[in-house]
Coordinates of N, CA, C and O in Angstrom, one line a residue:
X295 N -3.9 -12.4 35.9 CA -3.7 -13.9 35.4 C -3.0 -14.7 36.4 O -1.7 -14.0 37.3
X296 N -3.5 -15.7 37.4 CA -3.2 -16.8 37.7 C -1.8 -17.0 37.1 O -1.9 -17.6 36.3
X297 N -0.9 -17.3 38.2 CA 0.4 -18.2 38.0 C 0.6 -19.2 38.2 O -0.1 -19.8 39.2
X298 N 0.9 -20.1 37.0 CA 1.0 -21.8 37.6 C 2.4 -22.3 37.5 O 3.2 -21.5 36.4
X299 N 2.4 -23.1 37.9 CA 3.8 -23.6 38.4 C 4.2 -24.3 37.3 O 3.4 -24.8 36.6
X300 N 5.5 -24.8 36.5 CA 5.9 -25.6 35.3 C 5.3 -26.9 35.7 O 5.1 -27.5 34.2
X301 N 5.6 -27.3 36.3 CA 4.8 -28.9 36.5 C 3.3 -28.9 36.0 O 2.7 -29.8 35.7
X302 N 2.8 -27.9 36.8 CA 1.1 -28.0 36.3 C 0.6 -27.4 35.0 O 0.0 -28.0 34.3
X303 N 1.7 -26.4 34.5 CA 1.3 -26.0 33.2 C 1.8 -27.5 32.2 O 0.9 -27.7 31.3
X304 N 2.7 -28.2 32.2 CA 2.9 -29.2 31.5 C 1.6 -30.6 31.9 O 1.7 -31.0 30.3
X305 N 1.5 -30.5 32.9 CA 0.3 -31.2 33.0 C -1.0 -31.1 32.1 O -1.6 -32.1 31.2
X306 N -1.1 -29.6 32.0 CA -2.4 -28.9 31.6 C -2.2 -29.4 30.0 O -3.1 -29.3 29.3
X307 N -0.9 -29.3 29.6 CA -0.5 -29.1 28.0 C -0.8 -30.8 27.6 O -1.2 -30.7 26.8
X308 N -0.1 -31.6 28.5 CA -0.4 -33.0 28.1 C -2.3 -33.3 27.9 O -2.3 -34.3 27.4
X309 N -3.0 -33.0 28.8 CA -4.1 -33.2 28.9 C -4.6 -32.5 28.2 O -5.8 -33.5 27.0
X310 N -4.3 -31.4 27.4 CA -5.4 -30.7 26.2 C -5.0 -31.7 24.9 O -5.5 -31.8 24.0
X311 N -3.3 -32.1 24.6 CA -2.9 -32.4 23.7 C -3.6 -33.9 23.6 O -3.8 -34.6 22.3
X312 N -4.0 -34.5 24.7 CA -4.7 -36.0 24.8 C -6.1 -35.7 24.1 O -6.6 -36.7 23.5
X313 N -6.6 -34.9 24.2 CA -8.1 -34.3 23.7 C -7.9 -34.0 22.3 O -9.1 -34.3 21.4
X314 N -6.5 -34.1 21.3 CA -6.8 -33.7 20.3 C -7.2 -34.9 19.3 O -6.6 -36.0 19.1
X315 N -8.0 -34.4 17.9 CA -8.1 -36.2 17.4 C -7.4 -35.6 16.0 O -7.6 -35.0 15.5
X316 N -6.3 -36.7 16.2 CA -5.5 -37.0 14.8 C -6.0 -37.3 13.5 O -6.6 -38.4 13.5
X317 N -6.1 -36.9 12.5 CA -6.1 -37.4 11.4 C -5.7 -38.6 11.3 O -4.2 -39.2 11.2
X318 N -6.7 -39.9 10.4 CA -5.5 -41.2 10.0 C -4.8 -40.7 8.6 O -5.0 -39.8 8.1
X319 N -4.2 -41.7 8.8 CA -3.4 -41.8 7.1 C -4.1 -41.5 5.8 O -3.8 -40.8 5.0
X320 N -5.3 -42.2 5.9 CA -6.5 -42.3 4.7 C -7.0 -40.9 4.8 O -6.9 -40.3 3.8
X321 N -7.3 -40.3 5.5 CA -7.7 -38.9 5.5 C -6.9 -37.7 5.0 O -7.2 -37.0 4.6
X322 N -5.5 -38.0 5.5 CA -4.6 -37.3 5.1 C -4.1 -37.2 3.7 O -4.1 -36.1 3.1
X323 N -4.1 -38.5 2.9 CA -4.2 -38.7 1.7 C -5.1 -38.1 1.0 O -5.3 -37.3 0.0
X324 N -6.4 -38.4 1.2 CA -7.3 -37.7 0.4 C -7.4 -36.3 0.7 O -8.0 -35.8 -0.3
X325 N -7.1 -35.5 1.6 CA -7.6 -34.2 1.9 C -6.2 -33.7 0.8 O -6.6 -32.5 0.4
X326 N -5.1 -34.3 0.9 CA -4.0 -33.9 0.3 C -4.0 -33.8 -1.4 O -3.8 -33.1 -2.2
X327 N -5.3 -35.0 -1.9 CA -5.5 -34.9 -2.8 C -6.9 -34.0 -3.1 O -6.1 -33.4 -4.6
X328 N -7.5 -33.8 -2.5 CA -8.5 -32.9 -2.7 C -7.8 -31.3 -3.2 O -8.1 -30.6 -4.0
X329 N -6.3 -31.1 -2.3 CA -6.1 -29.7 -2.6 C -5.4 -29.9 -4.0 O -5.3 -28.7 -4.6
X330 N -4.9 -30.8 -4.3 CA -4.1 -31.1 -5.5 C -5.2 -30.7 -6.8 O -4.6 -30.1 -7.5
X331 N -5.8 -31.1 -6.4 CA -7.1 -31.2 -7.4 C -7.8 -30.0 -7.7 O -7.7 -29.2 -8.7
X332 N -8.1 -29.3 -6.5 CA -8.5 -28.0 -6.3 C -7.2 -27.0 -7.0 O -7.6 -26.0 -8.0
X333 N -6.3 -27.2 -6.5 CA -4.7 -26.1 -7.3 C -5.0 -26.4 -8.8 O -4.8 -25.2 -9.5
X334 N -5.1 -27.5 -9.2 CA -5.3 -27.4 -10.6 C -6.5 -27.2 -11.4 O -6.4 -26.1 -12.3
X335 N -7.7 -27.2 -10.8 CA -8.6 -26.5 -11.6 C -8.8 -25.1 -11.0 O -9.1 -24.2 -11.9
X336 N -8.0 -24.5 -9.9 CA -8.1 -22.8 -9.7 C -7.1 -22.4 -10.8 O -6.9 -21.2 -11.6
X337 N -5.9 -23.4 -11.4 CA -4.8 -22.9 -11.7 C -5.2 -22.6 -13.5 O -5.3 -21.8 -14.1
X338 N -6.2 -23.9 -14.1 CA -7.0 -23.6 -15.3 C -7.9 -22.6 -15.4 O -7.8 -22.1 -16.4
X339 N -8.6 -22.5 -14.3 CA -10.0 -21.4 -14.9 C -8.9 -19.8 -14.9 O -9.0 -19.3 -15.6
X340 N -8.0 -20.1 -13.7 CA -7.3 -18.5 -14.1 C -6.3 -18.2 -15.2 O -6.4 -17.0 -15.9
X341 N -6.4 -19.6 -16.1 CA -5.4 -19.5 -17.0 C -6.4 -19.1 -18.5 O -6.0 -18.2 -19.1
X342 N -7.4 -19.5 -18.2 CA -8.8 -19.5 -19.3 C -9.1 -17.5 -18.8 O -9.0 -16.8 -20.0
X343 N -9.1 -17.4 -17.9 CA -9.4 -16.1 -17.7 C -8.3 -14.8 -18.1 O -8.8 -13.9 -18.5
X344 N -7.3 -15.4 -17.5 CA -6.1 -14.4 -18.3 C -6.2 -14.3 -19.6 O -5.6 -13.2 -20.0
X345 N -6.1 -15.9 -19.8 CA -6.0 -15.6 -21.6 C -7.2 -14.5 -22.5 O -6.9 -14.2 -23.4
X346 N -8.3 -14.9 -21.7 CA -9.9 -14.0 -22.3 C -9.5 -12.6 -22.2 O -9.7 -12.0 -22.8
X347 N -8.9 -11.9 -21.1 CA -8.6 -10.8 -20.8 C -7.3 -10.4 -21.5 O -7.6 -9.2 -22.0
X348 N -6.5 -11.0 -22.2 CA -5.5 -10.8 -22.6 C -6.0 -10.3 -24.1 O -5.4 -9.3 -24.7
X349 N -6.7 -11.3 -24.5 CA -7.5 -11.5 -26.0 C -8.2 -10.5 -26.2 O -8.0 -9.3 -26.8
X350 N -8.9 -10.1 -25.1 CA -9.5 -8.7 -24.9 C -9.0 -7.2 -25.3 O -9.2 -6.1 -25.9
X351 N -7.7 -7.0 -24.5 CA -7.2 -5.7 -24.2 C -6.2 -5.8 -25.4 O -6.3 -4.6 -26.1
X352 N -6.0 -7.2 -26.0 CA -4.9 -6.8 -27.5 C -5.9 -6.4 -28.7 O -5.7 -5.5 -29.4
X353 N -6.9 -7.1 -28.0 CA -8.1 -6.5 -29.4 C -8.5 -5.0 -29.5 O -8.8 -4.2 -30.5
X354 N -8.4 -4.6 -28.1 CA -9.0 -3.0 -28.2 C -7.9 -2.3 -28.6 O -7.9 -1.5 -29.3
X355 N -7.0 -2.2 -28.3 CA -5.5 -1.9 -28.5 C -5.2 -2.0 -29.9 O -5.0 -0.6 -30.7
X356 N -5.2 -3.0 -30.6 CA -5.3 -3.0 -31.7 C -6.1 -2.3 -32.5 O -6.1 -2.0 -33.8
X357 N -7.4 -2.9 -31.9 CA -8.6 -2.1 -32.9 C -8.5 -0.6 -33.2 O -9.2 0.1 -33.9
X358 N -8.1 0.0 -31.8 CA -8.0 1.4 -31.5 C -6.6 1.8 -32.5 O -7.0 3.2 -32.7
X359 N -5.8 1.3 -32.7 CA -4.5 1.8 -33.5 C -4.9 1.9 -34.8 O -4.1 2.5 -35.4
X360 N -5.6 1.2 -35.4 CA -6.2 1.2 -36.7 C -6.9 2.0 -37.2 O -7.4 2.8 -36.8

């Protein structure tokens, strides 16, 4: 690997950082809102699945016990 002096390294870093496309405030807000919506949907889904599995297990255990 070729060694680079610190000045060249800093220039390369600045050059690469200039190529980054940063999201706008609106894009950030929309993305954040979508993440929250997906978290709520996933939470509801797993709550329903957990309740259904719990009901199934309870009915099997209580059904076998009697």
